[in-house]
Amino acid sequence: MEYVGGAYSYALPGRAGARGELARPFDQRLFFAGEATQRHDFSTAHGAYQSGTRAAEEATAALTRSQAR
Ligand SMILES: Cc1cc2nc3c(=O)[nH]c(=O)nc-3n(C[C@H](O)[C@H](O)[C@H](O)COP(=O)(O)OP(=O)(O)OC[C@H]3O[C@@H](n4cnc5c(N)ncnc54)[C@H](O)[C@@H]3O)c2cc1C
């Protein structure tokens, strides 16, 4: 991969819903970001950015819920 400086995802035809699976948190402790997790604006820099803010908000909400218990 010497000449490859990056990549982005694409979904197989009919499998775009898999992006939602990739984005799903694990056990409310592990949160996933990255352009491949976006239902919209995937394969782009702004999609990657949006996924980061979404994952951060999910983590913050999970922390808030756990502290309220
Ligand atoms: C040639 C090319 C042109 C593009 N042009 C555009 C464009 O014009 N406009 C646009 O919006 N988008 C463009 N994109 C897409 C955009 O660059 C990507 O969608 C975006 O960078 C994805 O961001 P990301 O954070 O999801 O992943 P990445 O930017 O791939 O970040 C993932 C990071 O994780 C690191 N990593 C991987 N494995 C591990 C590990 N095991 N441990 C620790 N770190 C690890 C990697 O080193 C990398 O730094 C282009 C992409 C390519 C390849």
mmCIF file of N, CA and C and ligand atoms in Angstrom:
data_model
loop_
_atom_site.group_PDB
_atom_site.id
_atom_site.type_symbol
_atom_site.label_atom_id
_atom_site.label_comp_id
_atom_site.label_asym_id
_atom_site.label_seq_id
_atom_site.Cartn_x
_atom_site.Cartn_y
_atom_site.Cartn_z
ATOM 1 N N MET A 1 0.831 -1.199 0.000
ATOM 2 C CA MET A 1 0.000 0.000 0.000
ATOM 3 C C MET A 1 0.872 1.258 0.000
ATOM 4 N N GLU A 2 2.054 1.160 -0.542
ATOM 5 C CA GLU A 2 2.994 2.275 -0.503
ATOM 6 C C GLU A 2 2.428 3.538 -1.139
ATOM 7 N N TYR A 3 1.609 3.407 -2.200
ATOM 8 C CA TYR A 3 1.137 4.564 -2.959
ATOM 9 C C TYR A 3 -0.270 4.985 -2.573
ATOM 10 N N VAL A 4 -0.818 4.393 -1.524
ATOM 11 C CA VAL A 4 -2.167 4.737 -1.099
ATOM 12 C C VAL A 4 -2.086 5.609 0.144
ATOM 13 N N GLY A 5 -2.615 6.844 0.055
ATOM 14 C CA GLY A 5 -2.538 7.757 1.186
ATOM 15 C C GLY A 5 -3.818 7.859 1.969
ATOM 16 N N GLY A 6 -4.821 7.078 1.643
ATOM 17 C CA GLY A 6 -6.083 7.159 2.357
ATOM 18 C C GLY A 6 -7.136 6.350 1.650
ATOM 19 N N ALA A 7 -8.326 6.381 2.214
ATOM 20 C CA ALA A 7 -9.423 5.609 1.638
ATOM 21 C C ALA A 7 -10.733 6.120 2.201
ATOM 22 N N TYR A 8 -11.815 5.650 1.641
ATOM 23 C CA TYR A 8 -13.119 5.877 2.250
ATOM 24 C C TYR A 8 -14.018 4.699 1.902
ATOM 25 N N SER A 9 -15.106 4.592 2.639
ATOM 26 C CA SER A 9 -15.941 3.403 2.514
ATOM 27 C C SER A 9 -16.948 3.530 1.373
ATOM 28 N N TYR A 10 -17.455 2.404 0.957
ATOM 29 C CA TYR A 10 -18.668 2.381 0.135
ATOM 30 C C TYR A 10 -19.433 1.124 0.514
ATOM 31 N N ALA A 11 -20.722 1.226 0.413
ATOM 32 C CA ALA A 11 -21.576 0.083 0.769
ATOM 33 C C ALA A 11 -21.964 -0.667 -0.501
ATOM 34 N N LEU A 12 -22.092 -1.960 -0.381
ATOM 35 C CA LEU A 12 -22.581 -2.753 -1.500
ATOM 36 C C LEU A 12 -24.022 -2.351 -1.806
ATOM 37 N N PRO A 13 -24.459 -2.488 -3.032
ATOM 38 C CA PRO A 13 -25.847 -2.148 -3.361
ATOM 39 C C PRO A 13 -26.828 -2.857 -2.420
ATOM 40 N N GLY A 14 -27.738 -2.079 -1.871
ATOM 41 C CA GLY A 14 -28.738 -2.634 -0.968
ATOM 42 C C GLY A 14 -28.271 -2.802 0.465
ATOM 43 N N ARG A 15 -27.045 -2.436 0.752
ATOM 44 C CA ARG A 15 -26.491 -2.650 2.097
ATOM 45 C C ARG A 15 -26.161 -1.339 2.816
ATOM 46 N N ALA A 16 -26.731 -0.244 2.378
ATOM 47 C CA ALA A 16 -26.430 1.049 3.001
ATOM 48 C C ALA A 16 -26.824 1.067 4.478
ATOM 49 N N GLY A 17 -27.802 0.245 4.855
ATOM 50 C CA GLY A 17 -28.223 0.196 6.247
ATOM 51 C C GLY A 17 -27.135 -0.296 7.184
ATOM 52 N N ALA A 18 -26.108 -0.948 6.637
ATOM 53 C CA ALA A 18 -25.010 -1.439 7.474
ATOM 54 C C ALA A 18 -24.275 -0.287 8.152
ATOM 55 N N ARG A 19 -24.378 0.909 7.584
ATOM 56 C CA ARG A 19 -23.720 2.060 8.226
ATOM 57 C C ARG A 19 -24.315 2.314 9.604
ATOM 58 N N GLY A 20 -25.619 2.131 9.731
ATOM 59 C CA GLY A 20 -26.262 2.296 11.029
ATOM 60 C C GLY A 20 -25.782 1.260 12.030
ATOM 61 N N GLU A 21 -25.516 0.060 11.551
ATOM 62 C CA GLU A 21 -24.984 -0.990 12.436
ATOM 63 C C GLU A 21 -23.592 -0.612 12.930
ATOM 64 N N LEU A 22 -22.779 -0.078 12.027
ATOM 65 C CA LEU A 22 -21.427 0.338 12.420
ATOM 66 C C LEU A 22 -21.460 1.433 13.474
ATOM 67 N N ALA A 23 -22.481 2.282 13.394
ATOM 68 C CA ALA A 23 -22.562 3.433 14.295
ATOM 69 C C ALA A 23 -23.105 3.068 15.667
ATOM 70 N N ARG A 24 -23.675 1.882 15.791
ATOM 71 C CA ARG A 24 -24.372 1.550 17.036
ATOM 72 C C ARG A 24 -23.388 1.360 18.186
ATOM 73 N N PRO A 25 -23.576 2.067 19.298
ATOM 74 C CA PRO A 25 -22.675 1.917 20.444
ATOM 75 C C PRO A 25 -22.712 0.500 21.005
ATOM 76 N N PHE A 26 -21.625 0.098 21.623
ATOM 77 C CA PHE A 26 -21.551 -1.199 22.281
ATOM 78 C C PHE A 26 -21.680 -1.003 23.781
ATOM 79 N N ASP A 27 -22.730 -1.569 24.346
ATOM 80 C CA ASP A 27 -22.904 -1.591 25.792
ATOM 81 C C ASP A 27 -22.865 -0.188 26.405
ATOM 82 N N GLN A 28 -23.217 0.802 25.637
ATOM 83 C CA GLN A 28 -23.203 2.205 26.105
ATOM 84 C C GLN A 28 -21.836 2.594 26.692
ATOM 85 N N ARG A 29 -20.788 1.907 26.238
ATOM 86 C CA ARG A 29 -19.438 2.208 26.732
ATOM 87 C C ARG A 29 -18.459 2.470 25.603
ATOM 88 N N LEU A 30 -18.798 1.996 24.406
ATOM 89 C CA LEU A 30 -17.890 2.120 23.272
ATOM 90 C C LEU A 30 -18.669 2.761 22.128
ATOM 91 N N PHE A 31 -18.145 3.879 21.609
ATOM 92 C CA PHE A 31 -18.882 4.682 20.634
ATOM 93 C C PHE A 31 -18.060 4.811 19.364
ATOM 94 N N PHE A 32 -18.737 4.771 18.256
ATOM 95 C CA PHE A 32 -18.041 4.674 16.975
ATOM 96 C C PHE A 32 -18.253 5.920 16.120
ATOM 97 N N ALA A 33 -17.150 6.451 15.619
ATOM 98 C CA ALA A 33 -17.172 7.572 14.691
ATOM 99 C C ALA A 33 -16.452 7.150 13.412
ATOM 100 N N GLY A 34 -16.483 8.041 12.438
ATOM 101 C CA GLY A 34 -15.822 7.779 11.154
ATOM 102 C C GLY A 34 -16.843 7.865 10.037
ATOM 103 N N GLU A 35 -16.369 8.285 8.880
ATOM 104 C CA GLU A 35 -17.303 8.516 7.782
ATOM 105 C C GLU A 35 -18.156 7.295 7.469
ATOM 106 N N ALA A 36 -17.613 6.104 7.675
ATOM 107 C CA ALA A 36 -18.343 4.874 7.333
ATOM 108 C C ALA A 36 -19.558 4.655 8.212
ATOM 109 N N THR A 37 -19.633 5.374 9.347
ATOM 110 C CA THR A 37 -20.753 5.203 10.262
ATOM 111 C C THR A 37 -21.911 6.144 9.937
ATOM 112 N N GLN A 38 -21.733 6.997 8.946
ATOM 113 C CA GLN A 38 -22.748 8.016 8.644
ATOM 114 C C GLN A 38 -23.784 7.515 7.646
ATOM 115 N N ARG A 39 -25.052 7.728 7.965
ATOM 116 C CA ARG A 39 -26.114 7.391 7.013
ATOM 117 C C ARG A 39 -26.131 8.369 5.851
ATOM 118 N N HIS A 40 -25.756 9.632 6.138
ATOM 119 C CA HIS A 40 -25.698 10.657 5.104
ATOM 120 C C HIS A 40 -24.289 11.249 5.117
ATOM 121 N N ASP A 41 -23.862 11.758 4.003
ATOM 122 C CA ASP A 41 -22.549 12.406 3.896
ATOM 123 C C ASP A 41 -21.405 11.455 4.238
ATOM 124 N N PHE A 42 -21.625 10.157 4.048
ATOM 125 C CA PHE A 42 -20.523 9.201 4.194
ATOM 126 C C PHE A 42 -19.493 9.452 3.088
ATOM 127 N N SER A 43 -18.317 8.906 3.280
ATOM 128 C CA SER A 43 -17.220 9.032 2.302
ATOM 129 C C SER A 43 -16.742 10.464 2.126
ATOM 130 N N THR A 44 -17.046 11.318 3.091
ATOM 131 C CA THR A 44 -16.607 12.717 2.980
ATOM 132 C C THR A 44 -15.958 13.172 4.289
ATOM 133 N N ALA A 45 -15.209 14.275 4.193
ATOM 134 C CA ALA A 45 -14.583 14.844 5.384
ATOM 135 C C ALA A 45 -15.641 15.417 6.327
ATOM 136 N N HIS A 46 -16.657 16.088 5.758
ATOM 137 C CA HIS A 46 -17.672 16.653 6.666
ATOM 138 C C HIS A 46 -18.525 15.547 7.296
ATOM 139 N N GLY A 47 -18.714 14.423 6.590
ATOM 140 C CA GLY A 47 -19.402 13.289 7.210
ATOM 141 C C GLY A 47 -18.602 12.730 8.374
ATOM 142 N N ALA A 48 -17.280 12.665 8.195
ATOM 143 C CA ALA A 48 -16.415 12.195 9.280
ATOM 144 C C ALA A 48 -16.515 13.126 10.486
ATOM 145 N N TYR A 49 -16.519 14.429 10.203
ATOM 146 C CA TYR A 49 -16.638 15.408 11.290
ATOM 147 C C TYR A 49 -17.974 15.243 12.025
ATOM 148 N N GLN A 50 -19.050 15.140 11.262
ATOM 149 C CA GLN A 50 -20.371 14.977 11.870
ATOM 150 C C GLN A 50 -20.429 13.704 12.713
ATOM 151 N N SER A 51 -19.787 12.646 12.241
ATOM 152 C CA SER A 51 -19.815 11.389 12.999
ATOM 153 C C SER A 51 -19.086 11.554 14.332
ATOM 154 N N GLY A 52 -18.038 12.365 14.333
ATOM 155 C CA GLY A 52 -17.303 12.605 15.578
ATOM 156 C C GLY A 52 -18.141 13.351 16.596
ATOM 157 N N THR A 53 -18.863 14.367 16.136
ATOM 158 C CA THR A 53 -19.713 15.106 17.082
ATOM 159 C C THR A 53 -20.863 14.214 17.555
ATOM 160 N N ARG A 54 -21.409 13.391 16.654
ATOM 161 C CA ARG A 54 -22.482 12.470 17.058
ATOM 162 C C ARG A 54 -21.992 11.482 18.113
ATOM 163 N N ALA A 55 -20.837 10.888 17.891
ATOM 164 C CA ALA A 55 -20.301 9.916 18.850
ATOM 165 C C ALA A 55 -19.986 10.589 20.188
ATOM 166 N N ALA A 56 -19.475 11.817 20.137
ATOM 167 C CA ALA A 56 -19.181 12.540 21.384
ATOM 168 C C ALA A 56 -20.468 12.827 22.155
ATOM 169 N N GLU A 57 -21.518 13.198 21.420
ATOM 170 C CA GLU A 57 -22.800 13.461 22.086
ATOM 171 C C GLU A 57 -23.372 12.173 22.678
ATOM 172 N N GLU A 58 -23.226 11.069 21.980
ATOM 173 C CA GLU A 58 -23.699 9.786 22.515
ATOM 174 C C GLU A 58 -22.942 9.428 23.796
ATOM 175 N N ALA A 59 -21.635 9.639 23.791
ATOM 176 C CA ALA A 59 -20.834 9.324 24.975
ATOM 177 C C ALA A 59 -21.212 10.226 26.142
ATOM 178 N N THR A 60 -21.416 11.503 25.847
ATOM 179 C CA THR A 60 -21.810 12.449 26.900
ATOM 180 C C THR A 60 -23.160 12.055 27.495
ATOM 181 N N ALA A 61 -24.114 11.696 26.638
ATOM 182 C CA ALA A 61 -25.439 11.294 27.124
ATOM 183 C C ALA A 61 -25.350 10.037 27.975
ATOM 184 N N ALA A 62 -24.515 9.088 27.562
ATOM 185 C CA ALA A 62 -24.369 7.848 28.332
ATOM 186 C C ALA A 62 -23.738 8.140 29.694
ATOM 187 N N LEU A 63 -22.749 9.020 29.722
ATOM 188 C CA LEU A 63 -22.118 9.392 30.997
ATOM 189 C C LEU A 63 -23.123 10.077 31.909
ATOM 190 N N THR A 64 -23.915 10.977 31.338
ATOM 191 C CA THR A 64 -24.923 11.697 32.125
ATOM 192 C C THR A 64 -25.929 10.717 32.722
ATOM 193 N N ARG A 65 -26.361 9.744 31.899
ATOM 194 C CA ARG A 65 -27.327 8.740 32.403
ATOM 195 C C ARG A 65 -26.708 7.920 33.533
ATOM 196 N N SER A 66 -25.450 7.518 33.369
ATOM 197 C CA SER A 66 -24.828 6.662 34.382
ATOM 198 C C SER A 66 -24.603 7.429 35.683
ATOM 199 N N GLN A 67 -24.354 8.734 35.597
ATOM 200 C CA GLN A 67 -24.149 9.529 36.808
ATOM 201 C C GLN A 67 -25.463 9.810 37.520
ATOM 202 N N ALA A 68 -26.589 9.760 36.761
ATOM 203 C CA ALA A 68 -27.901 10.029 37.360
ATOM 204 C C ALA A 68 -28.409 8.828 38.148
ATOM 205 N N ARG A 69 -27.814 7.657 37.901
ATOM 206 C CA ARG A 69 -28.274 6.440 38.600
ATOM 207 C C ARG A 69 -27.800 6.403 40.046
HETATM 208 C C1 LIG B 1 -7.959 10.295 -2.456
HETATM 209 C C2 LIG B 1 -9.081 10.794 -1.568
HETATM 210 C C3 LIG B 1 -9.706 12.001 -1.861
HETATM 211 C C4 LIG B 1 -10.741 12.474 -1.059
HETATM 212 N N1 LIG B 1 -11.330 13.669 -1.365
HETATM 213 C C5 LIG B 1 -12.311 14.149 -0.574
HETATM 214 C C6 LIG B 1 -12.904 15.430 -0.847
HETATM 215 O O1 LIG B 1 -12.573 16.130 -1.815
HETATM 216 N N2 LIG B 1 -13.884 15.861 -0.011
HETATM 217 C C7 LIG B 1 -14.290 15.143 1.064
HETATM 218 O O2 LIG B 1 -15.182 15.601 1.804
HETATM 219 N N3 LIG B 1 -13.743 13.933 1.355
HETATM 220 C C8 LIG B 1 -12.760 13.423 0.564
HETATM 221 N N4 LIG B 1 -12.193 12.220 0.838
HETATM 222 C C9 LIG B 1 -12.741 11.401 1.928
HETATM 223 C C10 LIG B 1 -12.267 11.861 3.295
HETATM 224 O O3 LIG B 1 -10.862 12.036 3.253
HETATM 225 C C11 LIG B 1 -12.636 10.740 4.285
HETATM 226 O O4 LIG B 1 -14.032 10.452 4.200
HETATM 227 C C12 LIG B 1 -12.321 11.161 5.706
HETATM 228 O O5 LIG B 1 -10.963 11.503 5.852
HETATM 229 C C13 LIG B 1 -12.631 9.996 6.634
HETATM 230 O O6 LIG B 1 -12.331 10.390 7.939
HETATM 231 P P1 LIG B 1 -12.351 9.317 9.098
HETATM 232 O O7 LIG B 1 -11.995 10.046 10.344
HETATM 233 O O8 LIG B 1 -13.620 8.525 9.036
HETATM 234 O O9 LIG B 1 -11.198 8.285 8.714
HETATM 235 P P2 LIG B 1 -9.644 8.557 8.454
HETATM 236 O O10 LIG B 1 -9.387 9.968 7.987
HETATM 237 O O11 LIG B 1 -9.226 7.418 7.555
HETATM 238 O O12 LIG B 1 -9.006 8.427 9.892
HETATM 239 C C14 LIG B 1 -8.799 7.171 10.484
HETATM 240 C C15 LIG B 1 -7.539 7.283 11.327
HETATM 241 O O13 LIG B 1 -7.421 6.103 12.120
HETATM 242 C C16 LIG B 1 -6.068 5.713 12.113
HETATM 243 N N5 LIG B 1 -6.044 4.303 12.442
HETATM 244 C C17 LIG B 1 -6.370 3.236 11.663
HETATM 245 N N6 LIG B 1 -6.208 2.083 12.327
HETATM 246 C C18 LIG B 1 -5.784 2.426 13.562
HETATM 247 C C19 LIG B 1 -5.455 1.670 14.716
HETATM 248 N N7 LIG B 1 -5.551 0.351 14.732
HETATM 249 N N8 LIG B 1 -5.059 2.339 15.807
HETATM 250 C C20 LIG B 1 -4.989 3.685 15.817
HETATM 251 N N9 LIG B 1 -5.293 4.464 14.744
HETATM 252 C C21 LIG B 1 -5.683 3.828 13.644
HETATM 253 C C22 LIG B 1 -5.572 6.058 10.717
HETATM 254 O O14 LIG B 1 -4.176 6.181 10.683
HETATM 255 C C23 LIG B 1 -6.278 7.393 10.476
HETATM 256 O O15 LIG B 1 -5.501 8.493 10.931
HETATM 257 C C24 LIG B 1 -11.156 11.726 0.055
HETATM 258 C C25 LIG B 1 -10.510 10.503 0.360
HETATM 259 C C26 LIG B 1 -9.498 10.053 -0.444
HETATM 260 C C27 LIG B 1 -8.819 8.748 -0.107
#
